[in-house]
Short mmCIF file of C-alpha atoms in Angstrom, two decimals:
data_model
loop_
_atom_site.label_atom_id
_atom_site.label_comp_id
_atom_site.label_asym_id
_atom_site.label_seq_id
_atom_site.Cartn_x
_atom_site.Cartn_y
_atom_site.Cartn_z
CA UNK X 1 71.34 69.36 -63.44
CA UNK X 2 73.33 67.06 -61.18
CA UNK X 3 71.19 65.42 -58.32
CA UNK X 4 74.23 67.17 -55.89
CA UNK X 5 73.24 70.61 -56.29
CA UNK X 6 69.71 69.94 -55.56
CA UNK X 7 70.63 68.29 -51.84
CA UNK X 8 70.34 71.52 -50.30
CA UNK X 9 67.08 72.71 -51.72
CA UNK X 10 65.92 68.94 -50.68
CA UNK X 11 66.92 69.30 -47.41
CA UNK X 12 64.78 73.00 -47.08
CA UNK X 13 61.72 71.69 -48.34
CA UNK X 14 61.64 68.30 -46.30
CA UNK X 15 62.38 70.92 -43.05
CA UNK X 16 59.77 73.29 -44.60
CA UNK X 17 56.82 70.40 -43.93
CA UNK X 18 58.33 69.25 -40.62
CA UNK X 19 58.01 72.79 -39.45
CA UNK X 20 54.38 73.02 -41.07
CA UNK X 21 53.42 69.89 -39.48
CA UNK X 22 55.00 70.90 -35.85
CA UNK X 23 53.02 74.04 -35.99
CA UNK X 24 49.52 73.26 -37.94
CA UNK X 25 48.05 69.98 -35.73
CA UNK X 26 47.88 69.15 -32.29
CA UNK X 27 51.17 68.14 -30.60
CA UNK X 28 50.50 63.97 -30.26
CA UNK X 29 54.48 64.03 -28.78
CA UNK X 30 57.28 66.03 -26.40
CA UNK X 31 59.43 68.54 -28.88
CA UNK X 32 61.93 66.15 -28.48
CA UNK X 33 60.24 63.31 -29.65
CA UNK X 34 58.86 65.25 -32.16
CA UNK X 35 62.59 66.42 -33.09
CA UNK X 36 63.99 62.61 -33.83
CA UNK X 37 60.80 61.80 -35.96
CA UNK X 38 61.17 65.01 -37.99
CA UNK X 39 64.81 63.88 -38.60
CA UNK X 40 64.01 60.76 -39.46
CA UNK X 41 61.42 61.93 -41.97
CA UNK X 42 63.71 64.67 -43.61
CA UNK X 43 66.27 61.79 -44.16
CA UNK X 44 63.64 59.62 -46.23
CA UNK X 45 62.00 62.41 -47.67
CA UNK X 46 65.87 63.36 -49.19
CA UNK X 47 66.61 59.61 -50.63
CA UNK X 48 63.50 58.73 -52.11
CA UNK X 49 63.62 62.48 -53.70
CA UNK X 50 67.48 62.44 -54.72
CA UNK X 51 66.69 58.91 -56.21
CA UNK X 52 64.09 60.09 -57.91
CA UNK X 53 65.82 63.16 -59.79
CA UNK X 54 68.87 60.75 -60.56
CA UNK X 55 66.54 58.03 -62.30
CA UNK X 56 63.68 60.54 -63.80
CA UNK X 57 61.00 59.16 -66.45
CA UNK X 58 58.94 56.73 -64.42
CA UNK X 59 60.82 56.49 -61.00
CA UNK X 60 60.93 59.80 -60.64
CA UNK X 61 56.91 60.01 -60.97
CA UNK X 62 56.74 57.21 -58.37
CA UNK X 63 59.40 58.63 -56.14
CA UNK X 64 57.04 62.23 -56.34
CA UNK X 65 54.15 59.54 -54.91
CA UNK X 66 56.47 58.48 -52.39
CA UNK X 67 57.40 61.84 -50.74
CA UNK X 68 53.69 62.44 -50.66
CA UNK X 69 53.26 59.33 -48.93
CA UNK X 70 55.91 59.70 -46.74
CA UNK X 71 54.83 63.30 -45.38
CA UNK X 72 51.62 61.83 -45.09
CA UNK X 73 52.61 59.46 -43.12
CA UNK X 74 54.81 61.27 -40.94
CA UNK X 75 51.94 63.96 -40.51
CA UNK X 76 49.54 61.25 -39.30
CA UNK X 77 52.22 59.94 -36.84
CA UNK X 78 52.99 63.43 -34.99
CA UNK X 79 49.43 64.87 -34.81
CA UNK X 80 47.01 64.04 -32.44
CA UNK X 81 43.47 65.35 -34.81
CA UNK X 82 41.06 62.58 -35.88
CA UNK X 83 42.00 60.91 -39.32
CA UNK X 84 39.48 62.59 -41.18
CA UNK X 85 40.86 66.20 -40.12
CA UNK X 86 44.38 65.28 -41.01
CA UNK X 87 43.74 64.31 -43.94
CA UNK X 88 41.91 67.39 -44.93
CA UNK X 89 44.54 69.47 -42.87
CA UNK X 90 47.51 68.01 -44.87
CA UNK X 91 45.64 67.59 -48.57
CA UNK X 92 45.30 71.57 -47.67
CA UNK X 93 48.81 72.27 -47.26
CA UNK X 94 50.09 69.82 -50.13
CA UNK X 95 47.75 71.92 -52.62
CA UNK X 96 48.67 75.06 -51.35
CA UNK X 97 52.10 73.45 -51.62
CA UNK X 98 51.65 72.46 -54.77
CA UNK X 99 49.77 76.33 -56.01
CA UNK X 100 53.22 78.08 -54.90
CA UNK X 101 55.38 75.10 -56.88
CA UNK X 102 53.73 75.30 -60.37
CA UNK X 103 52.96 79.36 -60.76
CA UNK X 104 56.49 80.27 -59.50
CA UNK X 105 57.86 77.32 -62.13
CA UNK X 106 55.64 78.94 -65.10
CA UNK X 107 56.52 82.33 -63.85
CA UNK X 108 59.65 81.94 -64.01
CA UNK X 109 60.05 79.97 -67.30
CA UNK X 110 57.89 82.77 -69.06
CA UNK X 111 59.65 85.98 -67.51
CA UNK X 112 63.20 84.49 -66.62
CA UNK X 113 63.88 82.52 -70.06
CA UNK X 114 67.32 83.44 -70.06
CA UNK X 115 68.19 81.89 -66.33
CA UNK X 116 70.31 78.88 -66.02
CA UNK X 117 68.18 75.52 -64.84
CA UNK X 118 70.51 75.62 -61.00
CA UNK X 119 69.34 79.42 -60.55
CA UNK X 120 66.15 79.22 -61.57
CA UNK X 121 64.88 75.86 -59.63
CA UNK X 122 66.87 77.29 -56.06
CA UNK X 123 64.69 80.92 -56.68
CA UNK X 124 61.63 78.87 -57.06
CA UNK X 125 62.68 77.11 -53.82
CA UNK X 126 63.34 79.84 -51.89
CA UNK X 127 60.54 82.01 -52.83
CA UNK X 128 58.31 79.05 -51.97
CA UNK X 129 59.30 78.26 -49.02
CA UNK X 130 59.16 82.43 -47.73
CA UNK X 131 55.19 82.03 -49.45
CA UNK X 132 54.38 78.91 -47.10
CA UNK X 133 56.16 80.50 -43.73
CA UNK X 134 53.90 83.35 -44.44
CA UNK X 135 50.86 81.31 -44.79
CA UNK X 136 51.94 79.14 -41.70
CA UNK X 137 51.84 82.74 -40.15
CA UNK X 138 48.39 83.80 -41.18
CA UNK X 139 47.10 80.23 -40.31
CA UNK X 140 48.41 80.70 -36.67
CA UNK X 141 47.03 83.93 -36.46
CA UNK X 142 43.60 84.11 -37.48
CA UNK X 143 42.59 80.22 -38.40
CA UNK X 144 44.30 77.58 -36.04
CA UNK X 145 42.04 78.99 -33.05
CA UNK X 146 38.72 78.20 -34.96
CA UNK X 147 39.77 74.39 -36.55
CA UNK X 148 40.59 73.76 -32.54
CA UNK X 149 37.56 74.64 -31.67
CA UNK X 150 35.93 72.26 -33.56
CA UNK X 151 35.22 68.88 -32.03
CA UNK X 152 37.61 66.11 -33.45
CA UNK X 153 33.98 63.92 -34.16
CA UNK X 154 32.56 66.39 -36.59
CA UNK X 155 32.12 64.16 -39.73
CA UNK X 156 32.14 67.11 -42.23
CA UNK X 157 35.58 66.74 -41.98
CA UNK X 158 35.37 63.72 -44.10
CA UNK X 159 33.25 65.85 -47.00
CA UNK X 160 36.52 68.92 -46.63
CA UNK X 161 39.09 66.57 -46.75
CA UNK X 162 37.14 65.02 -50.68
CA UNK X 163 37.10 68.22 -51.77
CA UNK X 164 40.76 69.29 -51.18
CA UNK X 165 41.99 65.65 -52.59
CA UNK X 166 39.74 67.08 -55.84
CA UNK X 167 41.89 70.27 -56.13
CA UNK X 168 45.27 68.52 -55.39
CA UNK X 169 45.25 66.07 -57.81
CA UNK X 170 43.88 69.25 -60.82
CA UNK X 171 47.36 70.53 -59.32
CA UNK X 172 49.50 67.60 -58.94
CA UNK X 173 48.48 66.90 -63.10
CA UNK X 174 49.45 70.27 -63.74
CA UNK X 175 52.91 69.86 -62.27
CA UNK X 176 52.87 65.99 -64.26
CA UNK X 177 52.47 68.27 -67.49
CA UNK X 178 54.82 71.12 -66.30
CA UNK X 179 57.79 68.81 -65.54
CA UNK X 180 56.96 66.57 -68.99
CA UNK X 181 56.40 69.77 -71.02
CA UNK X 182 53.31 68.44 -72.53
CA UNK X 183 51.87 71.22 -72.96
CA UNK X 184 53.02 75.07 -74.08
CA UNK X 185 53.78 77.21 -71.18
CA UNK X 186 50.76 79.80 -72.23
CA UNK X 187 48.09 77.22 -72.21
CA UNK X 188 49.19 75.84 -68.93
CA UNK X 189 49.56 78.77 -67.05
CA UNK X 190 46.20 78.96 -68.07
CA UNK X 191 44.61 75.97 -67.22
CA UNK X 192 46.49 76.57 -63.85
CA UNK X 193 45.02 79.77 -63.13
CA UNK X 194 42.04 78.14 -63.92
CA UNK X 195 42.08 75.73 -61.58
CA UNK X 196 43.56 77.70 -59.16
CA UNK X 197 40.52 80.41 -59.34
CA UNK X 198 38.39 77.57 -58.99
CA UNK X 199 40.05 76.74 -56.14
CA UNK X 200 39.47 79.76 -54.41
CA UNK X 201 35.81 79.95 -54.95
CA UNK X 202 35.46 76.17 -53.80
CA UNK X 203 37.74 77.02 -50.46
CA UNK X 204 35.48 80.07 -49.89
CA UNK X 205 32.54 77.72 -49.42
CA UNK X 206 35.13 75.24 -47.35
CA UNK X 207 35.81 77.81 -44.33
CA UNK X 208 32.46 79.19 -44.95
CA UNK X 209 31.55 75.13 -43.90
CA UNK X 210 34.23 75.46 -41.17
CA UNK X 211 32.45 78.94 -39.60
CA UNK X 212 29.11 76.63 -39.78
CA UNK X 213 30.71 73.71 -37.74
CA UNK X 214 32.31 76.16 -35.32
CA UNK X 215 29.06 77.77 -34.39
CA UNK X 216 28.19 74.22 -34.03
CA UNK X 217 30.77 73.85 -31.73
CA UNK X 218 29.79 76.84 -29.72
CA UNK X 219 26.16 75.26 -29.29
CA UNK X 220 27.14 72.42 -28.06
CA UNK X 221 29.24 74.59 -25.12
CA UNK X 222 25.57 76.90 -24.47
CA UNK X 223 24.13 74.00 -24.16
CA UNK X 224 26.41 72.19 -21.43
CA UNK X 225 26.46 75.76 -20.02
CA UNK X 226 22.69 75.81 -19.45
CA UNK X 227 22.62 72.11 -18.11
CA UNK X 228 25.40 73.12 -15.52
CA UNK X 229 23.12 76.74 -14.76
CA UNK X 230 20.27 73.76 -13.95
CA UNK X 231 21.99 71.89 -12.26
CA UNK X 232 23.29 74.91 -10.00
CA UNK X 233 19.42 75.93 -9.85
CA UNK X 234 18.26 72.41 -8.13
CA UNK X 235 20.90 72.94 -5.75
CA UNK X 236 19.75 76.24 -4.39
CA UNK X 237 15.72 74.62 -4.55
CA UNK X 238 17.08 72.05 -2.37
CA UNK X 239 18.68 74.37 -0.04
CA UNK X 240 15.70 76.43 0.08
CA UNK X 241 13.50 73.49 0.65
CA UNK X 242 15.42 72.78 3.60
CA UNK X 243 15.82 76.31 4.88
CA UNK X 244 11.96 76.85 4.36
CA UNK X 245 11.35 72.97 6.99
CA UNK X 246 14.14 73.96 9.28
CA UNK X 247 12.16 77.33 9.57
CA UNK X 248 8.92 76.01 9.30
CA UNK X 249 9.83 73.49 12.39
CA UNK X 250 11.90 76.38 14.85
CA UNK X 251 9.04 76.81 17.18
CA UNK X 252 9.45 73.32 17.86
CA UNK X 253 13.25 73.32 18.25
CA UNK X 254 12.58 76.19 21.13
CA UNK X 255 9.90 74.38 22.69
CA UNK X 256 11.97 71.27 23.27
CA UNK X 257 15.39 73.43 24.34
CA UNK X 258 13.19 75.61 26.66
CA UNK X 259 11.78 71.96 28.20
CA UNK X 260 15.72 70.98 28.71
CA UNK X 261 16.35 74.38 30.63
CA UNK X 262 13.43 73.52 33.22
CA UNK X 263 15.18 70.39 33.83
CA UNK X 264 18.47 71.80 34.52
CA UNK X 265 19.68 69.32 32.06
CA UNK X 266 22.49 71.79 30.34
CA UNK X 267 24.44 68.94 28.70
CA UNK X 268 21.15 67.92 26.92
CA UNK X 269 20.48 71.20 26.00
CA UNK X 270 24.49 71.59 24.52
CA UNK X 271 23.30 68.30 22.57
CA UNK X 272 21.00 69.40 20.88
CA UNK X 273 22.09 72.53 19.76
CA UNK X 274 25.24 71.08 18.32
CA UNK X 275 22.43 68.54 16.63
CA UNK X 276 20.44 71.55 15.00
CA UNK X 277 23.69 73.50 13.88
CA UNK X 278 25.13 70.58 11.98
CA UNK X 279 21.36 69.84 10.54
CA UNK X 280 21.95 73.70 9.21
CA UNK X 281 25.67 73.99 8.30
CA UNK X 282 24.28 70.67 5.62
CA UNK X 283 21.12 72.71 4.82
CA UNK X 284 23.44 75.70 3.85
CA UNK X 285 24.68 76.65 0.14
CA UNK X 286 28.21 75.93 0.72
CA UNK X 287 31.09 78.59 -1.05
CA UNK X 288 33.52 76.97 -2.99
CA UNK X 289 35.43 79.61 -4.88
CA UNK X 290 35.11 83.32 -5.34
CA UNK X 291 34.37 83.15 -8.40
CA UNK X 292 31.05 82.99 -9.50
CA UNK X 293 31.38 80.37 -12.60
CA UNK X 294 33.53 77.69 -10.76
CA UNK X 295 31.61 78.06 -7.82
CA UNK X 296 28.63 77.53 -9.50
CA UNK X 297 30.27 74.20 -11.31
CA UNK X 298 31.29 73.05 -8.05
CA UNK X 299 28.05 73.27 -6.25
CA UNK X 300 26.58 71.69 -8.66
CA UNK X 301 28.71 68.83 -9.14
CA UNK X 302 29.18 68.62 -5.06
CA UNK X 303 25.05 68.04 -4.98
CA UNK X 304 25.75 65.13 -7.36
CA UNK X 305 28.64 63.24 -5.48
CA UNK X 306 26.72 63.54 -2.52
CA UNK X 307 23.46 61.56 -3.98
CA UNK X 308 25.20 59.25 -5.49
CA UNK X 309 27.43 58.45 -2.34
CA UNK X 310 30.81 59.90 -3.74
CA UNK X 311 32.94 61.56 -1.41
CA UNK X 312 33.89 65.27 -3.18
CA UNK X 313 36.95 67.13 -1.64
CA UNK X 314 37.36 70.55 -3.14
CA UNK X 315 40.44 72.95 -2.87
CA UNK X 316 40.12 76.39 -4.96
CA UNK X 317 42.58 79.25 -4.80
CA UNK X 318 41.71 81.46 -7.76
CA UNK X 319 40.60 85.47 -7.97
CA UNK X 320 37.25 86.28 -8.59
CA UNK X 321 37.84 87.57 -11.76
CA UNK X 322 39.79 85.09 -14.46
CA UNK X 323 41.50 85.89 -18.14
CA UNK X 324 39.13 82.98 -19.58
CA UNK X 325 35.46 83.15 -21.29
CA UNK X 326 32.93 81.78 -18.76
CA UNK X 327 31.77 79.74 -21.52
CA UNK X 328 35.02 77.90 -21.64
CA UNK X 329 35.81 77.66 -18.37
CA UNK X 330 32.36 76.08 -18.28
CA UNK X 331 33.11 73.87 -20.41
CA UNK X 332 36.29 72.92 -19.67
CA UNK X 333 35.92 72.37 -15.81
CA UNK X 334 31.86 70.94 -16.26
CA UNK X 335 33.80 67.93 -18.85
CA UNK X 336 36.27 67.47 -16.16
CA UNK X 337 33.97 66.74 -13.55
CA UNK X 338 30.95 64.69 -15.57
CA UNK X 339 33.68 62.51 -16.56
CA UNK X 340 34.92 61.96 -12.92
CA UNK X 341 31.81 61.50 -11.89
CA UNK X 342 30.89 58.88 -14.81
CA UNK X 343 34.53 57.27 -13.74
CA UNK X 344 33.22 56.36 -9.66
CA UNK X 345 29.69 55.21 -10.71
CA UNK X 346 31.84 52.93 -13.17
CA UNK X 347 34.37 52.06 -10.75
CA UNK X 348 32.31 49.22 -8.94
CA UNK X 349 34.80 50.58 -5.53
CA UNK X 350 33.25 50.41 -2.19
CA UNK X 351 34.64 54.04 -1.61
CA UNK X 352 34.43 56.09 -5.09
CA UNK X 353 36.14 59.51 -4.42
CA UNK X 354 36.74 62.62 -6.59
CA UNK X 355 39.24 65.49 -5.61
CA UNK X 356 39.11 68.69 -7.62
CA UNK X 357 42.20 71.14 -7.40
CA UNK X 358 42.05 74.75 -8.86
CA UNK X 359 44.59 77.22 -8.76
CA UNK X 360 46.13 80.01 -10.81
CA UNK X 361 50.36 80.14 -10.84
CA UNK X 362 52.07 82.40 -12.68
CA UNK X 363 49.17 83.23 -15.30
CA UNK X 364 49.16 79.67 -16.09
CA UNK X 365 45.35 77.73 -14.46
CA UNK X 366 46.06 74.75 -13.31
CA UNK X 367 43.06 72.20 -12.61
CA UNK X 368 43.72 68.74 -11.54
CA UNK X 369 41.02 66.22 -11.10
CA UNK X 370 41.06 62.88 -9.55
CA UNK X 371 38.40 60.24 -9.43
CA UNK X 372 38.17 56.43 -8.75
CA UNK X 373 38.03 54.90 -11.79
CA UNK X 374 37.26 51.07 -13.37
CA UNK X 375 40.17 48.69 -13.72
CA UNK X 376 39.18 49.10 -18.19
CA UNK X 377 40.38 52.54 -18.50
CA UNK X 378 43.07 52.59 -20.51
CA UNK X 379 45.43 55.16 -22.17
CA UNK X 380 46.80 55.91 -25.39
CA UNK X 381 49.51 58.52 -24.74
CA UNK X 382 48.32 60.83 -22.70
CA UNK X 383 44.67 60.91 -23.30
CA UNK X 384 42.11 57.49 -22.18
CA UNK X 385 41.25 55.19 -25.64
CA UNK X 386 38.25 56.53 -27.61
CA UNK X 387 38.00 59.99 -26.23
CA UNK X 388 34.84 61.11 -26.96
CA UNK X 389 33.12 64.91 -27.19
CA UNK X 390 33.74 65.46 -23.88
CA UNK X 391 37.65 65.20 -23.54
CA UNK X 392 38.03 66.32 -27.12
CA UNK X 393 36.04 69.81 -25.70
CA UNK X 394 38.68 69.58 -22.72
CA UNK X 395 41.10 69.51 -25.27
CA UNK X 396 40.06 72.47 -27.24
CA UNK X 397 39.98 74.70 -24.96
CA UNK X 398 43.17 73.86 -23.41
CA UNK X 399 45.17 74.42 -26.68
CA UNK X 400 42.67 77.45 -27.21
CA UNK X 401 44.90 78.50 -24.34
CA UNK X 402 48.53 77.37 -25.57
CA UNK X 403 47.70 74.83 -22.64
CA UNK X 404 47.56 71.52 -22.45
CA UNK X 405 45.80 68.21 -20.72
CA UNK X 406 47.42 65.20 -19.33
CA UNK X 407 45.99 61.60 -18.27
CA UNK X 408 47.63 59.45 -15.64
CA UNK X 409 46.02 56.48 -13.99
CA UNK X 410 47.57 54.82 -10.54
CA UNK X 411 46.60 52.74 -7.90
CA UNK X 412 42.72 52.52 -9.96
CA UNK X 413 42.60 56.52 -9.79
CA UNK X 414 42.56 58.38 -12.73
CA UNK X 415 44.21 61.96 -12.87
CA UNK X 416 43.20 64.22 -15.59
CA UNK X 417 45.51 67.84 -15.03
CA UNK X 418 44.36 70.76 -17.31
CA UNK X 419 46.70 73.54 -17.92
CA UNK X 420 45.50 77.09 -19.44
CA UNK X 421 48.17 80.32 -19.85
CA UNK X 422 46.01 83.49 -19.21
#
């Protein structure tokens, strides 16, 4: 078959992995960026594949390792996961990929004997390409919520990503012997539904691992949850250790305001009554937000700055009630503010300051956090160099939320925005 009528099935399946990649990691760059790179991978992914079916034998066995190579590459390049979880991400695909290639080329070699080479290699395009949209579906649907919940750190990504280079290369042998016709269709549509049964059982065990590290995932979130609840709980001892003094010592305040009035002495008296109220307006549990959970957050976080000589300004517009589990927005907001908090001790500035703004526009929560930070904070892209749990748990939940987070640093403040669509 001439290498010409094969350009256009080339050209679907190199856009059939751009669109897989687009939609299965985390966006690293704009659409538009992401546009010129997937055009610039479809045109590689079409020369080193047309070369390869115009050479065949050898070069077209190396030019097979070079597409792989090259939409590994480009995968890695787009997508913002850890290394480990690409690779397990894309080895997934590729052997699903490569599942869909071999049974509909046996399937259609045993049933369709009598269909020319042209008709029969664009059907098994087509059909594979409508097989991996559909998983691409299902994946968005009920599994891309749970791998994003998963911290990027988790090392069991390493052990998933083994297994599924085990299972590809079973299947990238069987396509070897398929395209060599090695062996008699029969015994290789056995072997192949051999393998792929295997397969099966092995990936049961694989998202059974995932459901493990997810609940893993959620602990860690209970846990920051309960810190933040214990924080908020010193907070109101404190206040209620002052409340209890400033009680405890009234009869004195009256004594020494009922001396003033003997006196005459009403300015004194004005004195130090504006001196008591401002001693109880600090004693007092200050209200941040309306709603419970951020309020909480903020309290706590406001005790903090204050100990540790940070100014805090706070503006919150939000409802009481919000479209968001409290054990996200927990989460979420708590990482946000440890982190600020971890920047101004760092900082070494005379004056370390934190701002926190919270509002809700148009279904969409918008949080933006600023904080003095050290001259060594650095960013790659959007996010600061060697983001650790606590970003990559900002993270999650943000794209949890078809949101997304954004780093800027300017003038030795850092500002970390957090965007959520309710």
């Amino acid at each position: 078959m001439s290498g010409l009528y094969q350009i256009p099935a080339l050209f679907l399946t190199a856009f059939c992995h751009a669109v897989v990649a687009y939609h299965m990691a985390e966006h690293k760059y704009s659409e538009k960026k992401f546009n010129i790179y997937g055009c610039i991978y479809i045109a590689c992914f079409v020369s080193i594949s047309g070369y390869g079916y115009a050479a065949g034998g050898t070069a077209g066995i190396l030019s097979y390792v070079g597409i792989v190579l090259c939409t590994f590459l480009f995968s890695c390049i787009v997508s913002r996961d850890c290394f480990s979880k690409k690779c397990f991400l894309f080895i997934t695909y590729f052997c699903l990929f490569s599942v869909l290639d071999n049974m509909l080329k046996l399937m259609i070699k045993l049933f369709l004997p009598h269909i020319s080479e042209m008709a029969g290699y664009y059907v098994a395009i087509v059909l594979r390409t409508m097989l991996l949209m559909l998983a691409l579906a299902l994946y968005k649907r009920y599994v891309v919520a749970i791998f994003r919940s998963i911290m990027d750190s988790d090392n069991r990504w390493w052990n998933l990503a083994l297994i599924a280079l085990l299972f590809y290369l079973l299947q990238a042998t069987v396509s070897v012997l398929n395209a060599r016709n090695i062996m008699p269709d029969v015994y290789l549509l056995l072997t192949f539904a051999a393998i792929s049964f295997i397969m099966c059982a092995v990936y049961g065990v694989v998202f059974s691992n995932i459901s493990y590290m997810k609940k893993n995932a959620e602990a860690v979130l209970v846990q920051q949850n309960a810190e933040y609840l214990s924080s908020r709980l010193s907070v109101l001892q404190d206040a209620e250790e002052a409340n209890r003094r400033l009680r405890h010592d009234m009869r004195h305040h009256i004594e020494a305001i009922a001396e003033y009035a003997k006196t005459g002495d009403t300015s004194a008296i004005l004195a130090y009554i504006g001196e008591y109220s401002t001693e109880i307006s600090e004693a007092a549990v200050k209200r941040y937000s309306v709603n419970r959970t951020i309020n909480s957050i903020l309290s706590a976080y406001a005790g903090k700055a204050r100990k540790g000589g940070i100014d805090f300004l706070i503006r919150c517009n939000v409802p009481k009630e919000l479209k968001v589990r409290e054990i996200d927005l927990i989460a979420l907001l708590g990482n946000l503010l440890e982190n600020a908090l971890h920047g101004c001790r760092e900082s070494g500035k005379e004056k370390p300051c934190m701002e926190i703004h919270i509002r809700l526009q148009n279904n969409r929560l918008i949080i933006v956090c600023n904080n003095t930070c050290a001259d060594k904070l650095k960013l790659s892209g959007s996010l600061p160099t060697g983001k650790g749990i606590g970003i990559s748990s900002i993270l999650t939940i943000c794209q949890k939320h078809d949101g997304n987070l954004d780093y800027k640093i300017e003038n030795d403040v850092c500002s970390a925005c957090a965007v959520l669509n309710l």
